[in-house]
Every structure is written in C-alpha cells, then in structure tokens.
Short mmCIF file of C-alpha atoms in Angstrom, two decimals:
data_model
loop_
_atom_site.label_atom_id
_atom_site.label_comp_id
_atom_site.label_asym_id
_atom_site.label_seq_id
_atom_site.Cartn_x
_atom_site.Cartn_y
_atom_site.Cartn_z
CA MET A 552 -14.44 9.01 7.27
CA MET A 553 -12.62 12.05 8.59
CA ARG A 554 -15.60 14.31 7.98
CA GLU A 555 -17.84 12.00 10.00
CA LEU A 556 -15.29 12.01 12.82
CA GLU A 557 -15.11 15.80 12.72
CA GLN A 558 -18.90 16.17 12.88
CA GLN A 559 -19.16 13.66 15.73
CA VAL A 560 -16.52 15.33 17.89
CA LEU A 561 -17.98 18.80 17.33
CA GLN A 562 -21.47 17.67 18.28
CA GLU A 563 -20.20 15.90 21.41
CA GLU A 564 -18.47 19.11 22.50
CA GLY A 565 -21.59 21.20 21.88
CA HIS A 566 -20.18 23.12 18.90
CA ASP A 567 -21.97 24.02 15.73
CA ALA A 568 -21.10 21.31 13.21
CA SER A 569 -21.38 23.83 10.39
CA GLU A 570 -18.49 25.95 11.70
CA ASN A 571 -15.29 26.14 9.72
CA VAL A 572 -12.88 23.72 11.38
CA THR A 573 -9.27 22.93 10.50
CA MET A 574 -8.16 19.36 11.07
CA TYR A 575 -4.62 18.00 11.32
CA ILE A 576 -2.75 15.01 12.73
CA SER A 577 -0.66 15.83 15.79
CA ASP A 578 2.73 14.26 16.49
CA ASP A 579 2.07 14.05 20.23
CA ARG A 580 1.57 10.71 21.92
CA LEU A 581 -1.65 10.19 23.82
CA HIS A 582 0.17 8.81 26.85
CA ILE A 583 3.83 8.45 27.81
CA SER A 584 3.43 4.65 27.71
CA GLN A 585 2.41 4.75 24.05
CA HIS A 586 5.21 4.15 21.56
CA ARG A 587 6.31 7.24 19.68
CA GLY A 588 6.51 5.31 16.41
CA ARG A 589 2.79 4.55 16.48
CA TYR A 590 1.54 8.12 16.92
CA ASN A 591 4.05 10.04 14.83
CA ALA A 592 2.64 12.33 12.16
CA PRO A 593 2.98 11.23 8.51
CA LYS A 594 6.38 12.11 7.07
CA ILE A 595 5.23 12.18 3.44
CA ASN A 596 2.14 13.13 1.47
CA GLU A 597 0.11 9.97 0.98
CA ILE A 598 -3.45 8.72 0.72
CA ALA A 599 -4.56 7.09 3.97
CA MET A 600 -7.67 6.41 6.00
CA VAL A 601 -8.03 7.43 9.65
CA PHE A 602 -11.17 6.19 11.33
CA LYS A 603 -12.77 5.97 14.73
CA SER A 604 -15.06 3.22 15.98
CA SER A 605 -16.17 2.82 19.58
CA CYS A 606 -16.43 -0.97 19.27
CA GLY A 607 -13.16 -1.40 17.40
CA ILE A 608 -14.64 -2.38 14.03
CA PRO A 609 -14.07 -0.30 10.87
CA PRO A 610 -17.29 1.32 9.70
CA ASN A 611 -18.97 -0.74 7.01
CA ASN A 612 -21.04 2.14 5.66
CA ARG A 613 -19.81 5.00 3.52
CA ASP A 614 -21.48 8.24 2.50
CA ILE A 615 -22.87 6.74 -0.69
CA TRP A 616 -26.53 7.72 -1.05
CA ILE A 617 -28.83 6.94 -3.94
CA TYR A 618 -32.10 8.46 -5.11
CA PRO A 619 -34.26 5.57 -6.37
CA ARG A 620 -37.25 6.51 -8.49
CA GLN A 621 -40.34 7.17 -6.38
CA ARG A 622 -38.50 6.18 -3.20
CA GLU A 623 -36.81 7.98 -0.34
CA LEU A 624 -33.10 8.67 -0.11
CA SER A 625 -31.16 5.57 1.02
CA ARG A 626 -27.58 4.64 1.82
CA ILE A 627 -26.03 1.58 0.19
CA SER A 628 -23.88 -0.98 2.00
CA THR A 629 -20.25 -1.69 1.18
CA LEU A 630 -21.41 -5.20 0.23
CA ASN A 631 -23.79 -3.78 -2.36
CA PRO A 632 -22.50 -4.65 -5.88
CA ASN A 633 -23.28 -1.06 -6.92
CA TYR A 634 -20.93 0.44 -4.32
CA ASP A 635 -17.77 0.33 -6.46
CA PRO A 636 -19.27 1.59 -9.76
CA MET A 637 -20.96 4.47 -7.91
CA THR A 638 -17.82 5.41 -5.96
CA TYR A 639 -15.12 4.82 -8.60
CA VAL A 640 -16.77 5.82 -11.85
CA LEU A 641 -13.45 6.09 -13.72
CA PHE A 642 -12.59 2.49 -12.81
CA CYS A 643 -16.03 1.15 -13.77
CA PRO A 644 -17.00 3.23 -16.84
CA CYS A 645 -19.57 0.67 -17.97
CA GLY A 646 -21.05 0.20 -14.52
CA GLU A 647 -19.32 -3.12 -13.86
CA ARG A 648 -20.69 -4.63 -10.67
CA GLY A 649 -18.47 -4.88 -7.62
CA PHE A 650 -18.28 -7.60 -5.00
CA HIS A 651 -21.44 -8.99 -3.49
CA ILE A 652 -22.29 -11.94 -1.30
CA ASN A 653 -23.40 -15.33 -2.64
CA GLN A 654 -20.22 -15.63 -4.70
CA SER A 655 -17.85 -18.61 -4.81
CA TYR A 656 -14.88 -16.36 -3.96
CA SER A 657 -14.13 -14.10 -1.02
CA GLU A 658 -14.17 -10.31 -0.92
CA LEU A 659 -10.38 -10.27 -0.55
CA GLN A 660 -9.92 -12.52 -3.59
CA PHE A 661 -12.19 -10.25 -5.62
CA TYR A 662 -10.15 -7.10 -4.91
CA VAL A 663 -6.80 -8.83 -5.49
CA HIS A 664 -8.21 -9.93 -8.86
CA CYS A 665 -9.20 -6.33 -9.65
CA LEU A 666 -5.68 -5.10 -8.82
CA SER A 667 -3.83 -7.70 -10.90
CA VAL A 668 -1.70 -6.97 -13.95
CA ARG A 669 -2.63 -9.00 -17.04
CA ARG A 670 -0.81 -9.16 -20.33
CA ASP A 671 -2.49 -7.16 -23.13
CA ILE A 672 -5.46 -6.23 -20.91
CA PHE A 673 -5.90 -2.59 -19.88
CA ASN A 674 -6.67 -2.17 -16.18
CA PRO A 675 -7.72 1.44 -15.43
CA ILE A 676 -7.22 0.96 -11.69
CA LEU A 677 -3.45 0.58 -12.12
CA TYR A 678 -3.33 3.97 -13.87
CA GLY A 679 -5.41 5.71 -11.21
CA GLY A 680 -2.59 7.44 -9.30
CA ASN A 681 -3.95 8.86 -6.04
CA LEU A 682 -7.37 7.41 -6.83
CA MET A 683 -5.83 3.95 -6.99
CA GLN A 684 -4.31 4.49 -3.55
CA GLN A 685 -7.75 5.44 -2.24
CA TYR A 686 -9.27 2.36 -3.90
CA VAL A 687 -6.66 0.09 -2.29
CA VAL A 688 -7.17 1.56 1.19
CA ASP A 689 -10.96 1.52 0.84
CA SER A 690 -10.93 -2.09 -0.35
CA TYR A 691 -8.73 -3.30 2.49
CA VAL A 692 -10.76 -1.52 5.17
CA LYS A 693 -13.95 -3.03 3.73
CA VAL A 694 -12.42 -6.51 3.81
CA GLU A 695 -11.15 -6.12 7.36
CA GLY A 696 -14.38 -4.51 8.54
CA ASN A 697 -16.43 -7.42 7.23
CA ARG A 698 -14.05 -9.92 8.82
CA LEU A 699 -14.41 -8.21 12.18
CA ASN A 700 -18.15 -8.03 11.68
CA PHE A 701 -18.19 -11.80 11.15
CA ILE A 702 -16.25 -12.31 14.38
CA ARG A 703 -18.65 -10.03 16.22
CA HIS A 704 -21.74 -11.96 15.11
CA ASN A 705 -20.26 -15.46 15.46
CA GLN A 706 -18.90 -15.39 18.98
CA ARG A 707 -20.73 -18.61 19.94
CA ALA A 708 -19.31 -20.53 16.97
CA LEU A 709 -15.83 -19.23 17.84
CA ARG A 710 -16.22 -20.52 21.43
CA VAL A 711 -15.33 -17.30 23.20
CA GLU A 712 -16.68 -18.79 26.42
CA SER A 713 -13.44 -20.80 26.59
CA TYR A 714 -11.57 -17.64 27.63
CA LEU A 715 -11.82 -18.64 31.27
CA GLY A 716 -10.11 -15.82 33.12
CA LEU A 717 -11.91 -13.08 31.21
CA ALA A 718 -15.40 -14.34 32.10
CA ASP A 719 -14.50 -14.47 35.80
CA HIS A 720 -13.01 -10.98 35.65
CA ILE A 721 -16.14 -9.52 34.01
CA ASN A 722 -18.42 -11.20 36.57
CA THR A 723 -16.32 -9.75 39.39
CA LEU A 724 -16.49 -6.24 37.93
CA ALA A 725 -20.26 -6.54 37.45
CA THR A 726 -20.77 -7.72 41.04
CA GLU A 727 -18.71 -4.85 42.45
CA ALA A 728 -20.67 -2.34 40.35
CA GLY A 729 -24.03 -3.89 41.26
CA VAL A 730 -25.02 -4.56 37.65
CA ARG A 731 -25.56 -7.60 35.47
CA PRO A 732 -22.73 -8.81 33.22
CA GLY A 733 -23.24 -7.69 29.63
CA ILE A 734 -22.28 -9.25 26.34
CA THR A 735 -18.64 -10.28 26.01
CA LEU A 736 -17.10 -9.76 22.56
CA ILE A 737 -13.66 -11.27 21.95
CA LEU A 738 -11.24 -10.18 19.23
CA LEU A 739 -9.34 -13.41 18.62
CA SER A 740 -5.57 -13.80 18.58
CA SER A 741 -5.94 -15.28 15.08
CA PHE A 742 -6.92 -11.81 13.82
CA ILE A 743 -3.65 -10.24 12.63
CA GLY A 744 -2.87 -6.98 14.38
CA SER A 745 -5.23 -7.45 17.31
CA PRO A 746 -3.90 -6.63 20.81
CA ARG A 747 -4.26 -10.29 21.78
CA GLU A 748 -2.20 -11.40 18.79
CA MET A 749 0.53 -8.84 19.51
CA GLN A 750 0.68 -9.86 23.18
CA GLN A 751 0.81 -13.53 22.23
CA ASN A 752 3.72 -12.90 19.85
CA PHE A 753 5.54 -10.90 22.51
CA GLN A 754 5.18 -13.76 25.00
CA ALA A 755 6.35 -16.28 22.40
CA ALA A 756 9.41 -14.12 21.71
CA MET A 757 10.23 -13.93 25.42
CA SER A 758 9.93 -17.72 25.70
CA ILE A 759 12.51 -18.05 22.91
CA VAL A 760 14.84 -15.75 24.86
CA ARG A 761 14.38 -17.96 27.90
CA ASP A 762 15.51 -21.01 25.92
CA PHE A 763 18.13 -19.54 23.57
CA GLY A 764 19.29 -16.32 25.21
CA LYS A 765 19.10 -12.70 24.12
CA PRO A 766 19.16 -11.65 20.45
CA ASP A 767 22.56 -10.88 18.99
CA LEU A 768 21.67 -8.71 15.99
CA PHE A 769 18.88 -6.27 15.16
CA LEU A 770 18.33 -5.44 11.48
CA THR A 771 15.99 -2.95 9.81
CA PHE A 772 15.47 -3.44 6.07
CA THR A 773 13.64 -0.65 4.20
CA CYS A 774 12.15 -0.88 0.71
CA ASN A 775 14.04 1.12 -1.92
CA PRO A 776 11.65 2.64 -4.51
CA LYS A 777 14.60 3.02 -6.89
CA TRP A 778 15.13 -0.72 -7.28
CA ASP A 779 15.35 -1.69 -10.95
CA GLU A 780 12.62 -4.30 -10.47
CA ILE A 781 10.21 -1.49 -9.55
CA LYS A 782 11.29 1.12 -12.10
CA GLN A 783 11.29 -1.33 -15.02
CA ASN A 784 7.70 -2.42 -14.34
CA LEU A 785 6.14 1.02 -14.01
CA PHE A 786 3.88 2.21 -16.80
CA PRO A 787 5.19 5.14 -18.89
CA GLY A 788 5.21 8.37 -16.88
CA GLN A 789 4.21 6.61 -13.66
CA LYS A 790 5.77 7.32 -10.24
CA GLN A 791 6.63 4.61 -7.75
CA HIS A 792 4.21 5.67 -5.01
CA TYR A 793 1.31 5.28 -7.45
CA ARG A 794 1.90 1.51 -7.54
CA PRO A 795 1.61 0.09 -4.00
CA ASP A 796 0.92 -3.32 -5.56
CA LEU A 797 4.27 -3.34 -7.33
CA ILE A 798 6.16 -2.09 -4.28
CA ALA A 799 4.59 -4.77 -2.06
CA ARG A 800 5.44 -7.61 -4.44
CA VAL A 801 9.05 -6.53 -5.05
CA PHE A 802 9.75 -5.88 -1.36
CA ASP A 803 8.38 -9.32 -0.48
CA ILE A 804 10.74 -10.94 -3.00
CA LYS A 805 13.72 -8.98 -1.64
CA LYS A 806 12.74 -9.80 1.94
CA LYS A 807 12.64 -13.53 1.18
CA ALA A 808 16.05 -13.34 -0.52
CA LEU A 809 17.53 -11.51 2.48
CA LEU A 810 16.13 -14.08 4.91
CA GLN A 811 17.54 -16.84 2.69
CA ASP A 812 21.00 -15.26 2.90
CA LEU A 813 20.84 -14.90 6.66
CA LYS A 814 19.08 -18.10 7.70
CA LYS A 815 20.18 -20.71 5.15
CA ASN A 816 23.41 -19.30 3.75
CA CYS A 817 24.43 -18.12 7.26
CA ILE A 818 26.44 -15.18 5.94
CA LEU A 819 26.62 -13.61 9.42
CA GLY A 820 26.72 -16.87 11.37
CA ARG A 821 24.41 -19.78 12.08
CA ILE A 822 21.01 -18.69 13.40
CA VAL A 823 19.14 -20.72 16.03
CA ALA A 824 16.07 -18.45 16.29
CA ASP A 825 14.76 -15.31 14.63
CA ILE A 826 11.81 -12.93 14.70
CA HIS A 827 10.72 -10.51 11.99
CA VAL A 828 7.92 -7.95 11.72
CA ILE A 829 6.79 -5.80 8.76
CA GLU A 830 5.91 -2.16 9.50
CA PHE A 831 4.98 1.02 7.62
CA GLN A 832 4.84 3.90 10.18
CA LYS A 833 3.42 6.54 7.84
CA ARG A 834 6.56 6.76 5.71
CA GLY A 835 5.11 5.43 2.48
CA LEU A 836 7.40 2.39 2.24
CA SER A 837 7.38 -0.91 4.09
CA HIS A 838 10.29 -1.99 6.24
CA MET A 839 11.20 -5.11 8.18
CA HIS A 840 12.56 -5.41 11.71
CA LEU A 841 14.53 -8.62 12.20
CA LEU A 842 15.99 -9.95 15.44
CA TRP A 843 18.06 -13.11 15.46
CA ILE A 844 19.99 -15.26 17.92
CA LEU A 845 23.27 -16.78 16.80
CA ALA A 846 24.60 -20.22 17.65
CA ASP A 847 27.08 -20.22 20.51
CA GLU A 848 30.10 -20.77 18.25
CA ASP A 849 29.18 -17.68 16.19
CA LYS A 850 28.43 -15.29 19.07
CA ILE A 851 29.88 -11.78 18.82
CA ARG A 852 32.29 -11.51 21.74
CA ASP A 853 34.73 -8.68 21.06
CA PRO A 854 35.15 -5.39 19.11
CA GLU A 855 37.04 -7.18 16.34
CA SER A 856 34.03 -9.41 15.71
CA ILE A 857 31.78 -6.35 15.61
CA ASP A 858 33.98 -4.65 13.01
CA ARG A 859 33.85 -7.75 10.78
CA ILE A 860 30.05 -7.52 10.65
CA VAL A 861 29.11 -3.86 11.06
CA SER A 862 30.57 -0.64 9.69
CA ALA A 863 29.62 2.92 10.63
CA GLU A 864 31.96 4.66 8.21
CA LEU A 865 31.87 5.86 4.63
CA PRO A 866 33.63 3.30 2.41
CA ASP A 867 36.65 4.40 0.43
CA GLU A 868 35.43 5.38 -3.03
CA ALA A 869 38.70 4.31 -4.63
CA LEU A 870 38.38 0.78 -3.20
CA ASP A 871 34.65 0.21 -3.78
CA SER A 872 32.85 2.92 -5.73
CA ARG A 873 29.53 1.01 -5.90
CA LEU A 874 29.30 0.51 -2.13
CA HIS A 875 30.32 4.15 -1.65
CA GLU A 876 27.42 5.36 -3.81
CA ILE A 877 24.88 3.08 -2.11
CA VAL A 878 25.94 4.17 1.38
CA LYS A 879 25.82 7.80 0.29
CA ALA A 880 22.27 7.32 -1.04
CA THR A 881 20.78 5.11 1.68
CA MET A 882 22.79 5.06 4.93
CA ILE A 883 23.25 8.74 5.85
CA HIS A 884 21.14 9.98 8.74
CA GLY A 885 19.42 13.32 8.31
CA PRO A 886 21.26 15.55 8.50
CA CYS A 887 19.46 17.02 11.48
CA GLY A 888 20.28 19.24 14.47
CA GLU A 889 21.54 22.69 13.58
CA LEU A 890 21.83 21.64 9.93
CA ASN A 891 18.12 20.82 9.77
CA PRO A 892 16.14 21.61 12.95
CA TYR A 893 12.88 20.51 11.28
CA SER A 894 14.02 16.95 10.60
CA PRO A 895 11.42 14.31 11.65
CA CYS A 896 13.88 12.85 14.17
CA MET A 897 14.13 16.12 16.14
CA ALA A 898 12.41 16.51 19.53
CA ASP A 899 13.02 19.53 21.78
CA GLY A 900 15.97 20.54 19.63
CA ILE A 901 17.75 17.18 20.01
CA CYS A 902 18.01 14.25 17.61
CA THR A 903 16.14 11.31 19.12
CA ASN A 904 18.67 8.94 17.52
CA GLY A 905 21.71 10.70 18.96
CA TYR A 906 23.21 12.08 15.73
CA PRO A 907 25.76 13.30 14.99
CA LYS A 908 27.78 10.65 16.82
CA LYS A 909 31.27 11.27 18.16
CA PHE A 910 34.42 10.32 16.29
CA ARG A 911 36.01 7.12 17.63
CA GLU A 912 39.25 5.48 16.58
CA ALA A 913 38.11 2.03 17.69
CA THR A 914 34.88 0.18 18.43
CA ALA A 915 34.01 -0.16 22.11
CA GLU A 916 31.43 -2.42 23.71
CA ASN A 917 28.62 -0.85 25.72
CA VAL A 918 27.52 -2.10 29.12
CA ASP A 919 23.83 -1.47 28.39
CA GLY A 920 23.13 -0.44 24.82
CA TYR A 921 24.39 -0.70 21.28
CA PRO A 922 28.18 -0.72 20.84
CA MET A 923 30.00 2.54 20.19
CA TYR A 924 31.11 1.81 16.65
CA ARG A 925 34.36 2.94 15.08
CA ARG A 926 33.95 6.32 13.35
CA ARG A 927 37.39 7.60 12.41
CA ASP A 928 38.06 11.24 11.64
CA ASN A 929 39.59 10.68 8.22
CA ALA A 930 39.39 12.09 4.72
CA ASN A 931 36.25 10.15 3.79
CA HIS A 932 33.36 12.57 3.47
CA VAL A 933 30.63 13.48 0.99
CA THR A 934 28.36 16.40 0.22
CA THR A 935 24.66 15.58 0.03
CA ASN A 936 21.97 18.18 -0.59
CA GLY A 937 24.58 20.87 -0.08
CA THR A 938 25.55 19.53 3.37
CA PHE A 939 29.00 18.25 4.37
CA VAL A 940 28.68 14.73 5.81
CA ASP A 941 31.37 12.63 7.51
CA ASN A 942 31.46 9.39 9.49
CA ARG A 943 29.50 10.87 12.39
CA TRP A 944 26.31 10.72 10.29
CA ILE A 945 26.57 7.14 9.00
CA VAL A 946 23.94 4.63 10.12
CA PRO A 947 25.56 1.27 11.05
CA TYR A 948 25.33 -1.22 8.19
CA SER A 949 26.65 -4.49 6.84
CA PRO A 950 28.81 -3.78 3.76
CA TYR A 951 27.89 -7.13 2.17
CA LEU A 952 24.11 -6.75 2.63
CA THR A 953 24.03 -3.07 1.69
CA LYS A 954 25.94 -3.66 -1.52
CA LYS A 955 23.95 -6.74 -2.53
CA TYR A 956 20.45 -5.36 -1.84
CA ASN A 957 21.01 -1.67 -2.62
CA ALA A 958 18.80 -0.54 0.25
CA HIS A 959 18.79 0.97 3.71
CA ILE A 960 19.75 -1.99 5.92
CA ASN A 961 20.59 -0.87 9.45
CA VAL A 962 22.44 -3.61 11.36
CA GLU A 963 22.98 -3.26 15.11
CA ILE A 964 24.68 -5.51 17.66
CA CYS A 965 22.15 -5.80 20.48
CA SER A 966 23.53 -8.63 22.65
CA SER A 967 24.72 -6.14 25.31
CA ILE A 968 21.31 -4.53 25.87
CA LYS A 969 20.00 -5.44 29.33
CA SER A 970 16.36 -4.46 28.79
CA ILE A 971 15.55 -7.08 26.18
CA LYS A 972 11.83 -6.51 26.76
CA TYR A 973 12.25 -3.00 25.33
CA ILE A 974 13.47 -4.42 22.02
CA PHE A 975 10.59 -6.87 21.70
CA LYS A 976 8.03 -4.24 22.69
CA TYR A 977 9.51 -2.00 19.99
CA VAL A 978 9.09 -4.79 17.44
CA TYR A 979 5.56 -5.63 18.61
CA LYS A 980 4.31 -2.11 19.25
CA GLY A 981 1.24 -2.58 17.07
CA HIS A 982 -0.53 -0.87 14.20
CA ASP A 983 -0.18 2.80 13.22
CA CYS A 984 -2.38 5.25 15.09
CA ALA A 985 -3.17 8.95 14.82
CA LYS A 986 -4.09 11.73 17.21
CA VAL A 987 -6.51 14.05 15.43
CA VAL A 988 -6.85 17.70 16.46
CA PHE A 989 -9.62 20.07 15.35
CA GLU A 990 -9.09 23.83 15.50
CA ASN A 991 -12.09 26.14 15.30
CA ASN A 992 -11.18 29.47 13.67
CA GLY A 993 -8.45 30.16 16.21
CA GLN A 994 -10.93 30.04 19.10
CA GLY A 995 -9.21 27.18 20.90
CA SER A 996 -9.13 23.53 19.98
CA ILE A 997 -11.15 20.36 20.34
CA THR A 998 -8.84 17.37 20.76
CA TRP A 999 -9.77 13.75 20.41
CA ASP A 1000 -7.09 12.15 22.56
CA GLU A 1001 -8.28 8.69 23.56
CA ILE A 1002 -7.74 5.43 21.77
CA LYS A 1003 -9.83 2.87 23.60
CA THR A 1004 -9.90 -0.29 21.51
CA PHE A 1005 -8.34 -1.86 18.46
CA LEU A 1006 -8.81 0.27 15.35
CA ASP A 1007 -10.32 3.18 17.33
CA ALA A 1008 -7.80 5.55 15.76
CA ARG A 1009 -6.10 3.44 13.19
CA TYR A 1010 -4.08 4.94 10.36
CA VAL A 1011 -4.07 2.78 7.21
CA SER A 1012 -1.92 3.78 4.23
CA ALA A 1013 -1.97 2.36 0.70
CA PRO A 1014 1.29 0.35 1.08
CA GLU A 1015 0.00 -1.33 4.24
CA ALA A 1016 -3.43 -1.96 2.71
CA MET A 1017 -1.86 -3.56 -0.37
CA TRP A 1018 0.44 -5.73 1.76
CA ARG A 1019 -2.56 -7.02 3.71
CA LEU A 1020 -4.69 -7.60 0.60
CA LEU A 1021 -1.90 -9.70 -0.91
CA GLU A 1022 -1.84 -11.72 2.35
CA LYS A 1023 1.89 -11.24 2.84
CA ASN A 1024 3.33 -12.29 6.19
CA ALA A 1025 3.30 -9.39 8.63
CA ARG A 1026 5.31 -11.16 11.34
CA LYS A 1027 6.94 -14.50 11.95
CA ILE A 1028 8.82 -16.30 14.72
CA SER A 1029 11.17 -19.15 13.78
CA CYS A 1030 13.39 -21.41 15.85
CA TYR A 1031 15.46 -24.33 14.64
CA HIS A 1032 15.48 -26.46 17.78
CA SER A 1033 12.68 -27.53 20.07
CA PHE A 1034 11.86 -25.19 22.93
CA THR A 1035 9.29 -25.09 25.70
CA SER A 1036 6.22 -23.27 24.45
CA ALA A 1037 4.74 -20.51 26.56
CA PHE A 1038 1.31 -21.47 25.23
CA ALA A 1039 0.83 -25.01 26.44
CA GLY A 1040 -2.44 -23.95 28.00
CA HIS A 1041 -3.72 -22.01 25.01
CA ALA A 1042 -5.66 -24.95 23.60
CA ALA A 1043 -7.56 -25.14 26.88
CA GLY A 1044 -8.44 -21.45 26.63
CA VAL A 1045 -6.50 -20.35 29.69
CA PHE A 1046 -4.76 -17.38 28.06
CA LEU A 1047 -6.62 -14.16 27.27
#
C-alpha cells in the first residue's frame, strides 16, 4: 500500500519513481481545524496500514501477481480464494483456500473463524507475531473495502435519492458551473466511522445535553496489557502485542464490567444519560472515552464532593499498598518537560496537558475548565525510571475504580466547562489519520497533505482491526428517560 502511494505521489510531482526516497509519518496536522489526536505520529512500533483512495474506498487489489502456464501475468483479486494461501504461505502450508464468494457465510465471519482459539487444535495464525498483526489488518481492510464497494454499486437499492438537501445542493453547484450534475455517491450513516455517522452521533449527543444538561464526569479507560486475564492466556514465550484478538476480548469484558459498575451499581451516583466511544490513536492499546450526566440529586456541587470522587495525589503506601502500586504504575504522567523533552505530549517545549501541575492545599472549582484538584506538598513521592515524582505529576483518578480494575482510568469533573461542544467534538473526532512525507535524498521534500474524503489517509492498526472484526461496539449513546430526538426527520431523508 505505502509503496503504491509513494510511486503515485512521485509521478504526480514529475519525479523519477526509481529514485531512493525516505518515507515517514509526520506529527503535523493538515489544518488547524483538524484534531491533533487524529494526526499524531505513532507512539509505538506496530504493524499498521496507511492507504490513500481518491473515492474514499480502501483498495481491493493488492500486489499479488501470478504467472499462469501459457498465459500473461495477471493480478488476483482479494476475493480470489487463492489470495490468502499465496500471501500468507506460513499460515496456509497446504494451500488451504481462503474466502471466496458464493459461500453461506460472510467474509467477516470467515476471518473471525480463522482467528479463533480452539481447544487441542493448532492455529498457526495465532503464533504469527508481526505477521499475524499484518494478517488481521489486511483482513479487516478487505472486509471494509468490500462493504464500501457494495454501497458504491447499490446506491439505488439504498435509496440515496432520499437525501433531499444534497441533491438540490449538487444541482445548484452544477448550474453555477455550467455543467451537468454527475453521479452522486452517498456513504451512509449506518457505516461505522463515516463522517455522516460521526456527525449524527454528535448531534444526538447535543440533543441529550439540551434535555438533561451538560455532562458531569469525563472518564478515559485504557487497556492494561499486564492484566492477568491477558498474561495467563498467552502462549509460551508470547508477548501481549502479538495477540490483538486476546487484548480486544479482555478489554471488552473489562469495559462491560466498568459500565455495569457505573450505570447499574451507581457507584458514583445515578446516571440519567451517558456516551462512550472506543479509540486507538496509534498507541497500540484501545481506550474508552465515557461522558455521563448525573441525576440532579447526585450532582457535584462543591469541592468536598469532588474530593470524594476524584484524587490527584499519591495514596499513602502504609494505608493502601495495593492502590499505591497501581497508581505508581498507571496514573503518573510522563514525566515530561525538562525531565524528558522528547515526551509525546511535548509541543514547542511545553506539555500540552499542563504538567507538572502546581501544588494546592485544597481543591478549587474552575469557572471554565476542569477543577484545580488538591495536590498537597507532602511526603508522598516515588521514584520511577530514575525520576523523582510527586503529586504534581498524578493524573486525576477514582481510587475505587483504579484499584478494582488495575488500569489507567482518568476521571475528570467536567460540569464547569462552558464549551461543551469541544468535549463532544473531542469524543467524536473520527478515525485515525496520517500525514505522509517523502524525502528525496535530501533534495527537498514531497508532501502529501490533503485528506479529502473518508479513508483517504486512514491509519488502521492491528488492535483496531481486531476490534472491528469482532464487531465490538465502537460507540454508544444511552439515556434512561425519554427525550426529544434530534432526528425526527431522518426517516424522511431530510438530514444529510
């Protein structure tokens, strides 16, 4: 994929495609309006696919060519049953046929079957290491590419003409330009991750705010690869990042347990509405953003209420040694700044998250932003990676949740933030993207810096691909009382 992109860009710029070119992913955003979290460079070494497509559909073809007897060279389709045995010889040593059409099961079901663990049956794919990660990413992109291809060629059956405003807009543009309207291709809101789906979710979230008020708490829950459930199910000598299937399944179980604690057990108060989104952001592990609105009787109204829910200090080791060890392992930011100027959070010599924070003897509410949590200058400190760390470096957390789930769970009080749209746009910022730069032997650079449509510069890692193949929920909006829907006209096709 990347080689094709490199060749294409070089030819468009009039350069010799045979020249020696260095390619890397830049950390710069394409435009100031684009979210930094979407275009950040990968923070770990991982197998991923970055691809470009002018029409927004992943390429269905790969560079798999065959030499049939007495015939010319030909390229095989991703739907050809010989694609997998020719590409992944180690996984198909006997030439086992891959997926092909005219089967009673879907392409997605076929690849989930291939990635399953079965008692007393050796599955070479699960021992593939980096090759397994490539297989997972390749399989997911093939599945998604064929889904999008179906949408592209079945626009009439999907009734895209019902998108009323879009047809009028296109006719107006064509009239002004003096040309005939062309073919209109719609990427439906039912396709997970499409711009229309993200915009629809954002509007639904804002309608909940209109009925229930602003969110009270903002939680980020990150998968911990050191969970016992992951380590105990690895094969001998295997590392966690070689098993995206295992990580996805365990994180989904933990996520459901956490939501059960919050929504049904009401450990932080009764919830009337909540929104959660699963993200990956080129960090190798999935994490969940969760926003929820509390019932009026459980609203957080003063610093004392904040301190009962959130802590931004190291726990006393003598009082709770287990919580102390978990916070030390999962809730320390960086360090960054002068201690580590190359930390991923650094921009122009400053930590983008504002660390280290200032010492504070008491929690104070903020007029427009997160509260200024209590961070006392006391004897509680630790040394991690040779660096002295005190309360100024602690990420706000819930002691109960952190201790129970042994993971990075950042809990923030967000009821005082005025720009509530910023929070929802952060949650619904969309899929991971990449800005690819090509350097030609130090003679300047050729930069591809435009992302025009969905998937045009999408970055897909193995954890994300596995999550999608397993059909795990990527986002969900829940409310526990009736509210006025912002989409009353959607059935009539009014919304784009």
